[in-house]
Each structure stands twice: as structure tokens, then as C-alpha cells.
XYZ file of N, CA and C in Angstrom:
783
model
N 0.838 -1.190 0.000
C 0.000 0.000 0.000
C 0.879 1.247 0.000
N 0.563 2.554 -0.543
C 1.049 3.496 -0.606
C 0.557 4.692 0.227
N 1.484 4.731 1.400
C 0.449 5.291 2.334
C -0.329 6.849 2.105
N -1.075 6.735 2.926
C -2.407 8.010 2.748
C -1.454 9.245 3.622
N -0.162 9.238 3.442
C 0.406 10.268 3.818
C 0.049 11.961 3.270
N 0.327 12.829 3.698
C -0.403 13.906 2.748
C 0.479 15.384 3.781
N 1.034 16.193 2.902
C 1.739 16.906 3.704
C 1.933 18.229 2.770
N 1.727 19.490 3.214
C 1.604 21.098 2.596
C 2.747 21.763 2.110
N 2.286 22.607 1.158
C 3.481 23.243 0.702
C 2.858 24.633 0.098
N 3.171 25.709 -0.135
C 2.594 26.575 -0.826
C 2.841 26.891 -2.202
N 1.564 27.123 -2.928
C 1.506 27.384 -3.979
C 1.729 28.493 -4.707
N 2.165 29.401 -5.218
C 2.504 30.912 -5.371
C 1.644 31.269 -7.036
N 0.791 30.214 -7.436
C 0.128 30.437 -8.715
C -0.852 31.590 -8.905
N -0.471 32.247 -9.913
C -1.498 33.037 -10.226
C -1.353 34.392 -8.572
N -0.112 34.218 -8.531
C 0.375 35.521 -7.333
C -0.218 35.329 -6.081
N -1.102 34.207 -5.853
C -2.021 34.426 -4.391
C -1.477 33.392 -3.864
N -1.372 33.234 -2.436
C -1.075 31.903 -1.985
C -2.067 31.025 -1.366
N -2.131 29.455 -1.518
C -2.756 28.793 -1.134
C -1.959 27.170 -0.658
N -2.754 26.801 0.072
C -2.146 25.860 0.741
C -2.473 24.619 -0.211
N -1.399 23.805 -0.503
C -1.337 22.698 -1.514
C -1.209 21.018 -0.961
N -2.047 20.511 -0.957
C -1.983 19.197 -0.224
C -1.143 18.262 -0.911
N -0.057 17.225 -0.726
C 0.801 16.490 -2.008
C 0.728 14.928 -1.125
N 0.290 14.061 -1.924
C -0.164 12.699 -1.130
C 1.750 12.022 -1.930
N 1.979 10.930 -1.476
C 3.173 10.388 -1.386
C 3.020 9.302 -2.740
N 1.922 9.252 -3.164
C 1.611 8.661 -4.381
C 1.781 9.762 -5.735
N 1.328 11.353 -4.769
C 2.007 12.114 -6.155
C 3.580 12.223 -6.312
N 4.280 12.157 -5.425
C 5.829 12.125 -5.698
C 5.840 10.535 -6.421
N 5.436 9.256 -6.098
C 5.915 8.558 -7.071
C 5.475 8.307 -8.605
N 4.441 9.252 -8.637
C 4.007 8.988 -9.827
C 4.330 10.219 -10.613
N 5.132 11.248 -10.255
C 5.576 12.412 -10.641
C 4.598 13.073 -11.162
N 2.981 13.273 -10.566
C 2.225 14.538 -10.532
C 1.984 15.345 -9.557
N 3.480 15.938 -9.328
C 3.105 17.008 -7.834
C 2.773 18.476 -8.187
N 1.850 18.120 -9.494
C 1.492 19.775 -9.382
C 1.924 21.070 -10.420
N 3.305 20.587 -11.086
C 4.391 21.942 -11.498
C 4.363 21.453 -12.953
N 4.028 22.673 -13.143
C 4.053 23.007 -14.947
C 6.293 22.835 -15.348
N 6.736 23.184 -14.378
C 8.303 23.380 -14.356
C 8.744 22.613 -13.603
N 9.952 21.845 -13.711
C 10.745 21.049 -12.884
C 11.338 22.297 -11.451
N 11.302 21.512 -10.369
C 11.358 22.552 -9.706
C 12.999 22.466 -9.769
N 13.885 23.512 -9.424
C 15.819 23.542 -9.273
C 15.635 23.973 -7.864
N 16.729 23.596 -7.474
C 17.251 23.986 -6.248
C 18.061 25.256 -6.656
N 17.920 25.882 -5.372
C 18.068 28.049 -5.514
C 19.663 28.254 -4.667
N 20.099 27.054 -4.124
C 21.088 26.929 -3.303
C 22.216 26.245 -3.685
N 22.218 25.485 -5.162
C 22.874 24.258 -5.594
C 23.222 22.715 -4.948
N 21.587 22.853 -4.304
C 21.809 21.968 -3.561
C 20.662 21.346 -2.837
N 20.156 20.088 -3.176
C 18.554 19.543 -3.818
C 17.875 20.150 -2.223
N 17.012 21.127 -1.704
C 16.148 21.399 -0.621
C 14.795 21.098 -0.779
N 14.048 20.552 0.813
C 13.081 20.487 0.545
C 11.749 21.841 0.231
N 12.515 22.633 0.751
C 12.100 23.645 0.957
C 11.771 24.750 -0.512
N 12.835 24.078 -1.296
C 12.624 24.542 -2.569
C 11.581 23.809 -3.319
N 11.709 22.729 -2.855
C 10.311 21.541 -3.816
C 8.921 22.532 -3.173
N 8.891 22.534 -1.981
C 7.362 22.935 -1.898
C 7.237 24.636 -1.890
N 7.765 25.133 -2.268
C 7.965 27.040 -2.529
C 7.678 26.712 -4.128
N 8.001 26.015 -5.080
C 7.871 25.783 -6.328
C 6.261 26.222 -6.819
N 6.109 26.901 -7.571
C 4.725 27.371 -7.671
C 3.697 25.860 -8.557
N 2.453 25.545 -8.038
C 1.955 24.434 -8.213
C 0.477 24.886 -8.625
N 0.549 25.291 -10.133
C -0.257 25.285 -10.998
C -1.621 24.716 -11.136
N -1.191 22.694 -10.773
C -2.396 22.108 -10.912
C -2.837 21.171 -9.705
N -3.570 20.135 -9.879
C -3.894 19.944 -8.630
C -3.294 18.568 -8.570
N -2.250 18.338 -7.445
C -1.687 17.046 -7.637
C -1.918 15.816 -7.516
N -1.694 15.096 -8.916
C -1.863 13.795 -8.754
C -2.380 14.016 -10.073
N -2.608 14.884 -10.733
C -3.546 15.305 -12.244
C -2.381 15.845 -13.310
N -1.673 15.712 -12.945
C -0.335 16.007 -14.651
C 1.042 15.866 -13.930
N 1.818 15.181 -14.780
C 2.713 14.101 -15.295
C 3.748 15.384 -15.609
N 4.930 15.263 -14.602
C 5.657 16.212 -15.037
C 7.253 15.776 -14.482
N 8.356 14.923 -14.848
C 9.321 14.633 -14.526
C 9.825 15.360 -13.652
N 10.311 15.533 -11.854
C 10.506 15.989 -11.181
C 11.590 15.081 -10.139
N 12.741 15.388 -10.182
C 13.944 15.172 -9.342
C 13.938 15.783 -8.140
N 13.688 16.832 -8.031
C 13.770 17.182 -6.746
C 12.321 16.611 -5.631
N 11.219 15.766 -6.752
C 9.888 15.518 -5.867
C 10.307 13.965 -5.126
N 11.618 13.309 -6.770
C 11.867 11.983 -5.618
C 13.103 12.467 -4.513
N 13.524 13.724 -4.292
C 14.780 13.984 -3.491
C 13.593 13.873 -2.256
N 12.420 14.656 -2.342
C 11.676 15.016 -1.203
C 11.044 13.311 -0.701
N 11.107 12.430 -1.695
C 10.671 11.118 -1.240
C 11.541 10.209 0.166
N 13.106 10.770 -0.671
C 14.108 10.285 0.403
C 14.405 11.030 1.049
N 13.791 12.436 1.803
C 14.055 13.077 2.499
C 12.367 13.019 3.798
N 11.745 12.067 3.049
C 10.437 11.515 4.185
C 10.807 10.329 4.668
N 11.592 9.806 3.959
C 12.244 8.141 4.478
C 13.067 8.516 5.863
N 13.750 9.589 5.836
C 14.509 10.180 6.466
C 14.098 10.863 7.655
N 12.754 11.318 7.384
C 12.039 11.920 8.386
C 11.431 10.473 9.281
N 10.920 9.312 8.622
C 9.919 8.519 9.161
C 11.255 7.533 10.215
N 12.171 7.408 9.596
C 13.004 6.369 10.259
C 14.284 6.849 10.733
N 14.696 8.237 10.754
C 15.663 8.478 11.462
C 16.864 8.148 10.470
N 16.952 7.387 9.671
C 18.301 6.728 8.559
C 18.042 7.337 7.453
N 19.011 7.598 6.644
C 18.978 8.046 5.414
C 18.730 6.779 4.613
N 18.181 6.980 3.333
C 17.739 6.170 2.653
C 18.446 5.156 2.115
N 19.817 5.544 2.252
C 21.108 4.568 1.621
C 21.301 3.613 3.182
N 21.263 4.695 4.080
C 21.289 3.609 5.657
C 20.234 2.617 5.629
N 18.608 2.972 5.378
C 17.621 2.038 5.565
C 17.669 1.186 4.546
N 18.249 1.266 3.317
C 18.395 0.324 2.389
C 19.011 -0.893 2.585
N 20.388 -0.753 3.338
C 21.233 -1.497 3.113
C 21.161 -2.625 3.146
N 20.614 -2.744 4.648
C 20.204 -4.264 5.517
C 18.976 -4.739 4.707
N 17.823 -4.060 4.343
C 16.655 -4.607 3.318
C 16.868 -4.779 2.405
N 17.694 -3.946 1.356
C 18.127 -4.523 0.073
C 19.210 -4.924 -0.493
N 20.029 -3.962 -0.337
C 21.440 -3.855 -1.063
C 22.091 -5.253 -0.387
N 22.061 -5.090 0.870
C 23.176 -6.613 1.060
C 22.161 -7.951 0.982
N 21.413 -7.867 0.873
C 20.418 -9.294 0.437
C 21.040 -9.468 -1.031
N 20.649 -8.782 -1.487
C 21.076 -8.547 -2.971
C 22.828 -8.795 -3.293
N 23.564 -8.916 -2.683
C 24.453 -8.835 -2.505
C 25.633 -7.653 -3.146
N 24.825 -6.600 -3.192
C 25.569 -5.395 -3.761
C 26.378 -4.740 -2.238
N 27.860 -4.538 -2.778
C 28.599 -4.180 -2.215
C 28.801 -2.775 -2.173
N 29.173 -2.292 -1.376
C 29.610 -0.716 -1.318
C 28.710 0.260 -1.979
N 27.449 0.740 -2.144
C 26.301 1.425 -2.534
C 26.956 2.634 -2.500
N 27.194 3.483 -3.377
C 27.718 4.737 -2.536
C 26.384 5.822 -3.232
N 25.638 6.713 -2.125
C 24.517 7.529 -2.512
C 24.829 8.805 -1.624
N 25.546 9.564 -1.975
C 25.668 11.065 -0.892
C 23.980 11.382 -0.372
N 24.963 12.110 0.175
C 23.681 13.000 0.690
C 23.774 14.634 0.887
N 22.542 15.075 1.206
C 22.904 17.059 1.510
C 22.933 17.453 2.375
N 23.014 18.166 1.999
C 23.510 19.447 3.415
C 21.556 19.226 4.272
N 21.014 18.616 3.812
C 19.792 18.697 4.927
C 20.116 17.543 5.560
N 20.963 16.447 4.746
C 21.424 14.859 5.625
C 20.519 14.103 4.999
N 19.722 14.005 3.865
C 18.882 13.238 2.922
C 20.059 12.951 1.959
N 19.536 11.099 1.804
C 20.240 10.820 0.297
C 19.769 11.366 -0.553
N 20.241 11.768 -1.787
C 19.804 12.438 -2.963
C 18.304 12.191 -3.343
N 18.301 10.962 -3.176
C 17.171 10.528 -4.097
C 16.768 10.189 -5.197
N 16.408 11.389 -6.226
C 16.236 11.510 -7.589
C 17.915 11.366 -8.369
N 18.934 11.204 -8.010
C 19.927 10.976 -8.596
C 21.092 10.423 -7.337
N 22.338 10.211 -8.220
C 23.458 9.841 -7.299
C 23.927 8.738 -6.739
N 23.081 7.767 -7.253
C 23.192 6.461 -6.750
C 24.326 6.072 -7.595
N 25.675 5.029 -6.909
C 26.655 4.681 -7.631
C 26.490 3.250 -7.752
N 26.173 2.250 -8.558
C 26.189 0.796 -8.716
C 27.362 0.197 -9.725
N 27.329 -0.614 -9.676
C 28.024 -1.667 -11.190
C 26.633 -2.026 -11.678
N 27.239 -1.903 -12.907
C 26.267 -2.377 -13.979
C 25.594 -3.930 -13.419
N 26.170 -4.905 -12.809
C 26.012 -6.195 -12.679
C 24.178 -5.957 -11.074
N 24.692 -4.527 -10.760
C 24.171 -4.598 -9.293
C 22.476 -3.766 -9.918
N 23.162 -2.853 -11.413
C 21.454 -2.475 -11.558
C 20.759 -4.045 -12.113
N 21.700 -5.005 -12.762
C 20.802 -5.883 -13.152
C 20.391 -7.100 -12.397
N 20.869 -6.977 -10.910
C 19.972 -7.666 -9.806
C 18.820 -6.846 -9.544
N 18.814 -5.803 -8.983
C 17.579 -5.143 -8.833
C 16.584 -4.686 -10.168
N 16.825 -5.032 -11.363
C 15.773 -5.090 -12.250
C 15.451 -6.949 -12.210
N 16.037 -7.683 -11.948
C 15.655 -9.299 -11.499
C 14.742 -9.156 -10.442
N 15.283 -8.317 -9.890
C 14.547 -8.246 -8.168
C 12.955 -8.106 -8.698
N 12.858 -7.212 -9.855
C 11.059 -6.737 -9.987
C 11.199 -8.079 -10.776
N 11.533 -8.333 -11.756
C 11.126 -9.360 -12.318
C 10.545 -10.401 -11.714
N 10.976 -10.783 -10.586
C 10.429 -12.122 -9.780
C 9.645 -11.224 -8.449
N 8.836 -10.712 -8.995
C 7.986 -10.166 -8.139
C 8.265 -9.728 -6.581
N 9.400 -9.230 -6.484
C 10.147 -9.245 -5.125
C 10.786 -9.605 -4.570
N 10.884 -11.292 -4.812
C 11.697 -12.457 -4.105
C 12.738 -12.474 -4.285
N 13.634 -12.676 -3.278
C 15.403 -12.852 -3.647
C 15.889 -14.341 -2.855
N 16.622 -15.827 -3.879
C 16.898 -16.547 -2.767
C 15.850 -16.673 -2.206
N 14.228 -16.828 -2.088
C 13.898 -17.573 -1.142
C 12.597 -16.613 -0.264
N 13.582 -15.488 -0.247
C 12.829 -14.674 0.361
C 12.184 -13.543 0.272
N 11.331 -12.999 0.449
C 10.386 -12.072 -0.246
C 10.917 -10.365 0.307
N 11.505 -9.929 -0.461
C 12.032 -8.722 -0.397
C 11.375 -7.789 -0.269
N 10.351 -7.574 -1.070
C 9.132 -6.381 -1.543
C 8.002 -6.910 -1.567
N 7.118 -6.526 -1.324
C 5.797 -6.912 -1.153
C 5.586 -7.507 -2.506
N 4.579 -8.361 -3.362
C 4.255 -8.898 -4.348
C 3.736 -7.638 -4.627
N 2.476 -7.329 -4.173
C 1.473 -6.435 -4.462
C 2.304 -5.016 -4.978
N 2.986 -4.652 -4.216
C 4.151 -3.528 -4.330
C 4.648 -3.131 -5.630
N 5.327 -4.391 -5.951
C 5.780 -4.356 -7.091
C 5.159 -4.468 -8.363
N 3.973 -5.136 -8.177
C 3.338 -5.158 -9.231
C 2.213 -4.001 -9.742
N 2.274 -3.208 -8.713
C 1.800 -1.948 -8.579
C 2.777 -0.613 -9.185
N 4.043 -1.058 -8.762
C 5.009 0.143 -9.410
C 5.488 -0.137 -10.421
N 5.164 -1.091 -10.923
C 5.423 -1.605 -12.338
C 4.127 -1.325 -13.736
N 3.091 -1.092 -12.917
C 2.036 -0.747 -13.949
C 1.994 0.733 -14.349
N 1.309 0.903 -15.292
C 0.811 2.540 -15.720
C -0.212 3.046 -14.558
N 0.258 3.960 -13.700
C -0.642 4.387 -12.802
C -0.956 5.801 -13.380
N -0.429 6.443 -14.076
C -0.827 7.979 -14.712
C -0.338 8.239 -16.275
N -1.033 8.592 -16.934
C -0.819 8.721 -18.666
C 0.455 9.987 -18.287
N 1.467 9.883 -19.684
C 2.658 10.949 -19.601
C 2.667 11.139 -20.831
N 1.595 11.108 -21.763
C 1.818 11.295 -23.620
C 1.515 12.718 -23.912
N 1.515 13.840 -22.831
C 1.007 15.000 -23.006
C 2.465 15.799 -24.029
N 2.291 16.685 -24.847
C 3.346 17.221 -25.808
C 4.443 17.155 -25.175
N 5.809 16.992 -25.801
C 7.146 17.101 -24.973
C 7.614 15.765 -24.951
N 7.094 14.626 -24.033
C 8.009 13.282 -23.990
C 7.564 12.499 -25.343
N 6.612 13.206 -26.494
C 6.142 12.199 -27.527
C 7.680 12.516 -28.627
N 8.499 13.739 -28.391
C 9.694 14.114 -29.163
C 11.029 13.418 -28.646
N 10.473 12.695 -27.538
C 11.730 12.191 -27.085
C 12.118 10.375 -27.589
N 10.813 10.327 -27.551
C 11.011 8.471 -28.384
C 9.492 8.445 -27.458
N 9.154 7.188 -28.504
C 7.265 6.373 -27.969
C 8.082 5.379 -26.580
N 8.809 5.521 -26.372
C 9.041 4.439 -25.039
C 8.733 5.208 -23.865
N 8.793 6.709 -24.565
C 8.331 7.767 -22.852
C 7.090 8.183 -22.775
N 5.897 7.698 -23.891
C 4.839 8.329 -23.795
C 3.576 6.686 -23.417
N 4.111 5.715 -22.804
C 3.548 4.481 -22.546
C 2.935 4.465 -21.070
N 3.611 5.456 -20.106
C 2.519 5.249 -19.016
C 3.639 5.907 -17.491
N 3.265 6.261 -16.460
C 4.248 6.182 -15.880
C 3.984 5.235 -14.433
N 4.687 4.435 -13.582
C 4.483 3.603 -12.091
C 4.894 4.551 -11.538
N 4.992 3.876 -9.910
C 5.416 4.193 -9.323
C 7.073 4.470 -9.214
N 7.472 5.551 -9.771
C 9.137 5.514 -10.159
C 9.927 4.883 -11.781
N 8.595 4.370 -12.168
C 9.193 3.615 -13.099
C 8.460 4.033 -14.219
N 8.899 3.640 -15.301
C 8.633 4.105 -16.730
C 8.061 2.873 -17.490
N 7.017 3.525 -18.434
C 6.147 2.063 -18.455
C 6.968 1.911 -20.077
N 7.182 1.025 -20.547
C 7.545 0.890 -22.212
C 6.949 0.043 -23.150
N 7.143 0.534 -24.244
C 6.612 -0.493 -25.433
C 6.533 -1.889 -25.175
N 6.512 -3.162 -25.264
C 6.419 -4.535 -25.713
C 6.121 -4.755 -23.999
N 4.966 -3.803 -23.464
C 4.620 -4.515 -22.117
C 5.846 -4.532 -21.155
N 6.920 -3.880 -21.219
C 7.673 -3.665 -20.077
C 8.267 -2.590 -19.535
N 8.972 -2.120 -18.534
C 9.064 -1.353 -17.502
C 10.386 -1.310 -17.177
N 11.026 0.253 -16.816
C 12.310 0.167 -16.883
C 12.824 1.636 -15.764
N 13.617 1.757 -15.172
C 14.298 3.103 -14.734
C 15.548 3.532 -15.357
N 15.679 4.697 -15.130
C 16.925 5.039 -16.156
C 17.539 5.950 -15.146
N 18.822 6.513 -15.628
C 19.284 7.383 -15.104
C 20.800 8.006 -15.944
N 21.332 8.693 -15.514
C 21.799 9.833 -16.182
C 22.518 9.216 -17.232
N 22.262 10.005 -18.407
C 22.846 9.926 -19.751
C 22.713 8.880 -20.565
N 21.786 8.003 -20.347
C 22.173 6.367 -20.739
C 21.762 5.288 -20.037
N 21.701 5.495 -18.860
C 22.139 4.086 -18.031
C 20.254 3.837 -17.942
N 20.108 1.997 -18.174
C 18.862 1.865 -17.933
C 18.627 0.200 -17.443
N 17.787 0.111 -16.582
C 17.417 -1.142 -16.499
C 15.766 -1.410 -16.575
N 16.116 -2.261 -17.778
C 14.302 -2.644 -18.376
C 14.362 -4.256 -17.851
N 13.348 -4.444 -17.516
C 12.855 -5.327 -17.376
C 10.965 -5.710 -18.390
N 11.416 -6.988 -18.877
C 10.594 -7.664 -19.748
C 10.256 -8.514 -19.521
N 9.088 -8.349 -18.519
C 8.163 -10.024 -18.152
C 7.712 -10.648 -19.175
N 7.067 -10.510 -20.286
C 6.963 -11.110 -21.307
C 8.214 -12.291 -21.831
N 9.526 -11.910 -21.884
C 10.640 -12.577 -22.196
C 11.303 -12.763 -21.431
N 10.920 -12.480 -19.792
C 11.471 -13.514 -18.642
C 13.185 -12.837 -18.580
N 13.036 -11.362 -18.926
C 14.281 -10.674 -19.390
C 14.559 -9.716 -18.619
N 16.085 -9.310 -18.098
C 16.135 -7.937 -17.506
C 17.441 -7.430 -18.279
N 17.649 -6.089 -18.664
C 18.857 -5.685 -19.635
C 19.209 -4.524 -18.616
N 20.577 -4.259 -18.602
C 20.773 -3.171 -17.483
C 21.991 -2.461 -18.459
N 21.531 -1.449 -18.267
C 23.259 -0.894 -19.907
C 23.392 0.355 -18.230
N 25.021 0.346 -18.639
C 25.756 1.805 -18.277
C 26.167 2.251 -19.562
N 25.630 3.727 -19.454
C 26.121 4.227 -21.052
C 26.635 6.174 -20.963
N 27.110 6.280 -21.773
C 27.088 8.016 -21.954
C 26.970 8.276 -22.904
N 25.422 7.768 -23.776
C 25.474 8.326 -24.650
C 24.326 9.253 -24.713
N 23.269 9.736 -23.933
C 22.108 10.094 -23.183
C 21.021 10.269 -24.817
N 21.167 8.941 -25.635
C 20.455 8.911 -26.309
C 19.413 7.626 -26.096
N 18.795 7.892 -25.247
C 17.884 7.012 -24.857
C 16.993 6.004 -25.168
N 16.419 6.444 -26.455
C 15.984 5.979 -27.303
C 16.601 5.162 -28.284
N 17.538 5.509 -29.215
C 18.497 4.659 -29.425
C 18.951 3.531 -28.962
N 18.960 3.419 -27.393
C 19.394 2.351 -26.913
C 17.962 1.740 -26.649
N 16.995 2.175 -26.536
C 15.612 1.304 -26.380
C 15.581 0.412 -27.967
N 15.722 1.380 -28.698
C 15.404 0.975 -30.414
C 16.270 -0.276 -30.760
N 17.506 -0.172 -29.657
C 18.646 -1.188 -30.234
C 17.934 -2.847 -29.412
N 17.528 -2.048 -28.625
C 17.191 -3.742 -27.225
C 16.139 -4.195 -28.564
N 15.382 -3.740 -28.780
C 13.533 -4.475 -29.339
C 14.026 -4.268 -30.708
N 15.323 -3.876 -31.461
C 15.344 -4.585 -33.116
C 16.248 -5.750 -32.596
N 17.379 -5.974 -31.719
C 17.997 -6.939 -32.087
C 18.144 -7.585 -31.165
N 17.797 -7.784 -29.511
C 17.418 -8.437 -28.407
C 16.209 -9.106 -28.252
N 15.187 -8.337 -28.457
C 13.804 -8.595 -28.080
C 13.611 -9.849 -29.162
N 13.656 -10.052 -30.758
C 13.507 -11.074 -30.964
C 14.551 -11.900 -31.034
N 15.498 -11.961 -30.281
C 16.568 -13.326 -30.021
C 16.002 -14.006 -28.931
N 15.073 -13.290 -27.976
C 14.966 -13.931 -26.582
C 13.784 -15.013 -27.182
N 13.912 -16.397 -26.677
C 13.069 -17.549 -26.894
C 12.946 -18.310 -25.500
N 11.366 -19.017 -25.593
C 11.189 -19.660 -24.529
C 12.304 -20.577 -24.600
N 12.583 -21.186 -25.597
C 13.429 -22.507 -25.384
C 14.664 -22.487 -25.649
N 15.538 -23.139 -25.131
C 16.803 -23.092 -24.643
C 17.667 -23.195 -26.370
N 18.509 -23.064 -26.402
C 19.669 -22.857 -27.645
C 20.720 -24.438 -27.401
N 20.517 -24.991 -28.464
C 21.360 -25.792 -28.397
C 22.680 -25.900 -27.689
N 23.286 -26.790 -27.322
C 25.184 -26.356 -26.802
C 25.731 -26.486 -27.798
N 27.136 -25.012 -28.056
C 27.365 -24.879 -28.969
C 28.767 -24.368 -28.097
N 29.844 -25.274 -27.830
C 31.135 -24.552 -27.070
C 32.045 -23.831 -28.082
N 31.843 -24.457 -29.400
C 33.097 -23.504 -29.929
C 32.465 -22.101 -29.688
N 31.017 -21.692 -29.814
C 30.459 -19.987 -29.591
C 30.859 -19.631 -28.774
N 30.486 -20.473 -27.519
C 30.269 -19.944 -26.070
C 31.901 -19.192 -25.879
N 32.977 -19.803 -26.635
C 34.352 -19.820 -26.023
C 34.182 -18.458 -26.832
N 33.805 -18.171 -28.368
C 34.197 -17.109 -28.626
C 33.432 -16.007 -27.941
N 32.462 -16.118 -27.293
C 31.652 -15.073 -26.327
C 32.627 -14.645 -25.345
N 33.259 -15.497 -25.054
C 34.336 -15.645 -23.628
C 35.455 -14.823 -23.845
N 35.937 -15.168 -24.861
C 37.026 -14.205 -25.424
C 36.801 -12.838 -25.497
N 35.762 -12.694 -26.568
C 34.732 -11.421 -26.966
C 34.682 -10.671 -25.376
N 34.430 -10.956 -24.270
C 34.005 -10.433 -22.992
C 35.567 -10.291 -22.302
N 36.514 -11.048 -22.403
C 37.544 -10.593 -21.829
C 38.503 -9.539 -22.251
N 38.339 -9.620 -23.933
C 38.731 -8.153 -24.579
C 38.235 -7.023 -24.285
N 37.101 -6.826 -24.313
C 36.189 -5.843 -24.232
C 36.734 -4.448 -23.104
N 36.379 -3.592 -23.880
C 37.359 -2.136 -23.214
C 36.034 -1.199 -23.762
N 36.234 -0.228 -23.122
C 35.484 1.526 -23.015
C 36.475 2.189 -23.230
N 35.570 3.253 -23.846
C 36.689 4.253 -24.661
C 35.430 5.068 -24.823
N 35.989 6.217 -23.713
C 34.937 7.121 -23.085
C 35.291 8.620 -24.100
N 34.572 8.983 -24.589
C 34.680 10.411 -25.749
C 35.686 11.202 -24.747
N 36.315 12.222 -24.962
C 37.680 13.159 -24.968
C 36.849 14.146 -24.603
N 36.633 14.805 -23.731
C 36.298 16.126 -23.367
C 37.378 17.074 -23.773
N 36.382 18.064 -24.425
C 37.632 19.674 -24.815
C 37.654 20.318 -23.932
């Protein structure tokens, strides 16, 4: 369940002020209200700046990508349990999961970031896109609620309004709780420049890229022309002379990150 939390902020629309109610379902579904992404005035994500942000509409009613609304998410985690969100994580997820060393700063208010900053290996976003895939369970044991997940994985609010239809059709499919709904029935988070982990219940699939190429789409376009139909229910013959050249292929393998001027 997503609790019936509900907490004020003022609205400065239309020059008058009024008191703005924001339920904890509008931060995950990113309708808190703002025609504008709100910035921090300090260089430096406040909560205080999220709710001073002038709030146009009425929240929970338009779809508007907002970083500083999930900073304010991990800055209630923070309020409810005393730990920052990278602290309350650890023991519930990250080390079940067996991800090592999480590194997620935090601000000058003592909140993890939230909406950004999280440091993983590529190997650690593609346990936690497994993690939704199997409905929560890790090993045995039930990590996340069933219900939970299968809740932040659906389209809970339409996002096809002008603007994300120029960015690629994978951003205008729906938005969850935190998550981004996509073409061929699956669901994915992303984060800066590239980096994404989709998960594809349909093909029993999770793909996790680190990238800098912040062409997003592109890399969606590349998974569903030349991934999406390789994946088969049934298994692939054994074939060791491949497998060895896969092996090789993976131990060569190098990055070669563009040259900044």
C-alpha cells in the first residue's frame, strides 16, 4: 500500500497563496502539481525549494518529470526512520542482494539524494531489475511486497502530453510508481545519460546498460530490433566452440569514453 500520507506546501500560482496538499503517491508517480521542474536556488537539492515551487495544478492530475519531488521522497524516508535512505536500504536490500559498497551522498539537509546519485556496477542495476522481475523475491525470500511491485510496475498515470512524444514512444507508454512504463509490455528506470534497467516479463528478461550516450531511445530501439527477438522460450542448443568465442569477446572488451575539450 502506498500510504495516505499527505503533507503542505505553498503554492505561489497566479500571485495568491494557497495551501497545496501532495499525497506520497504524487511524488511517485511524478504529478506534484508543477508546470516546471522545480531547481534547487542553493545548488543543492532542498526540501524547501520543492514545496515554494509554484503548483499550478492539482496534484496527482499532470505528469511532469521531477527530481527534486523523488529527493523530497528520500528526504520523508529520512524523516519517518531516522536513517537516510542509503542507511535504511542497506540491511533490506542492497546486502540481500548482494551489492557491495552502494555509494549515494547525501545534503547538506542529511537526505540521500534521491532523484539521482546512486553509484552501482552495472552487474548490481541488473539484480535489482531481477529483483522486480520475480515479483520481489530474492533466494527464497520475499524482499518487496508482491502487491508492491506489481503496482510500481504498472501505468498508474498517462505521460503522452506534448514534450516526452519528441523524445522516443518508449516515454509516452505510461508512468508507475518511479518507473517508466515501455513499449512490448515492459518497464524500466533510467538514469543519467544512458544508463537503464528494463525489465521484460513477457521474455522472462532484464537488460541493465551503463552508457554516456544520453540517447535514450536509441538504446531502447537497439534492445527491441535486435534483443527482443533473439529472446526464446526454449533453450539454444550447446554450442562450445560460440560460447568460447563469447568468452574471449568479454575478456577483450574495453570503453573508450569520448575526450572532453
Amino acid at each position: 500500500m502506498v500510504p495516505d500520507l499527505t503533507f503542505s506546501g505553498t503554492g505561489l500560482a497566479s500571485h495568491k497563496v494557497e495551501m497545496i496538499f501532495l499525497k506520497v503517491r504524487d511524488l511517485l508517480t511524478m504529478t506534484c502539481g508543477h508546470d516546471t521542474e522545480a531547481k534547487s536556488a542553493r545548488g543543492a537539492p532542498s526540501v524547501k525549494d520543492f514545496l515554494a515551487h509554484p503548483v499550478p495544478h492539482k496534484p496527482g492530475t499532470h505528469f511532469l518529470y521531477n527530481t527534486l519531488g523523488s529527493y523530497t521522497l528520500s528526504a520523508i524516508v529520512t524523516k519517518a526512520t531516522g536513517q537516510t535512505s542509503l542507511e535504511f536500504l542497506k540491511p533490506r536490500l542492497f546486502e540481500p542482494l548482494g551489492i557491495e559498497n552502494p555509494e549515494w551522498p547525501s545534503s547538506p539537509e542529511g537526505n540521500s539524494l534521491g532523484g539521482y546519485g546512486l553509484n552501482l556496477c552495472t552487474e548490481d542495476i541488473a539484480k535489482f531489475g531481477q529483483l522486480y522481475l520475480q515479483k520481489g523475491r530474492w533466494n527464497g525470500k520475499q524482499l518487496l511486497a508482491e502487491n508492491w511491485v506489481e503496482r510500481a510496475a504498472r501505468k498508474q498515470v498517462p505521460n503522452d502530453q506534448e514534450g516526452h512524444s519528441k523524445i522516443g514512444i518508449d516515454w509516452v507508454q505510461g508512468y508507475g510508481f518511479q518507473f517508466w512504463r515501455c513499449t512490448h509490455n515492459a518497464f524500466r528506470g533510467d538514469g543519467a545519460n544512458g544508463q537503464l534497467c528494463v525489465v521484460i516479463p513477457e521474455k522472462d528478461a532484464v537488460i541493465a546498460i551503463t552508457a554516456d550516450t544520453n540517447k535514450f531511445q536509441d538504446e531502447m530501439n537497439a534492445i527491441w530490433d535486435n534483443l527482443y527477438p533473439a529472446f526464446h522460450s526454449e533453450a539454444l542448443p550447446e554450442n562450445p566452440e560460440e560460447v568460447e568465442k563469447l568468452k574471449q569477446s568479454l575478456v577483450t572488451l574495453a570503453a573508450h569514453p569520448a575526450k572532453k575539450n
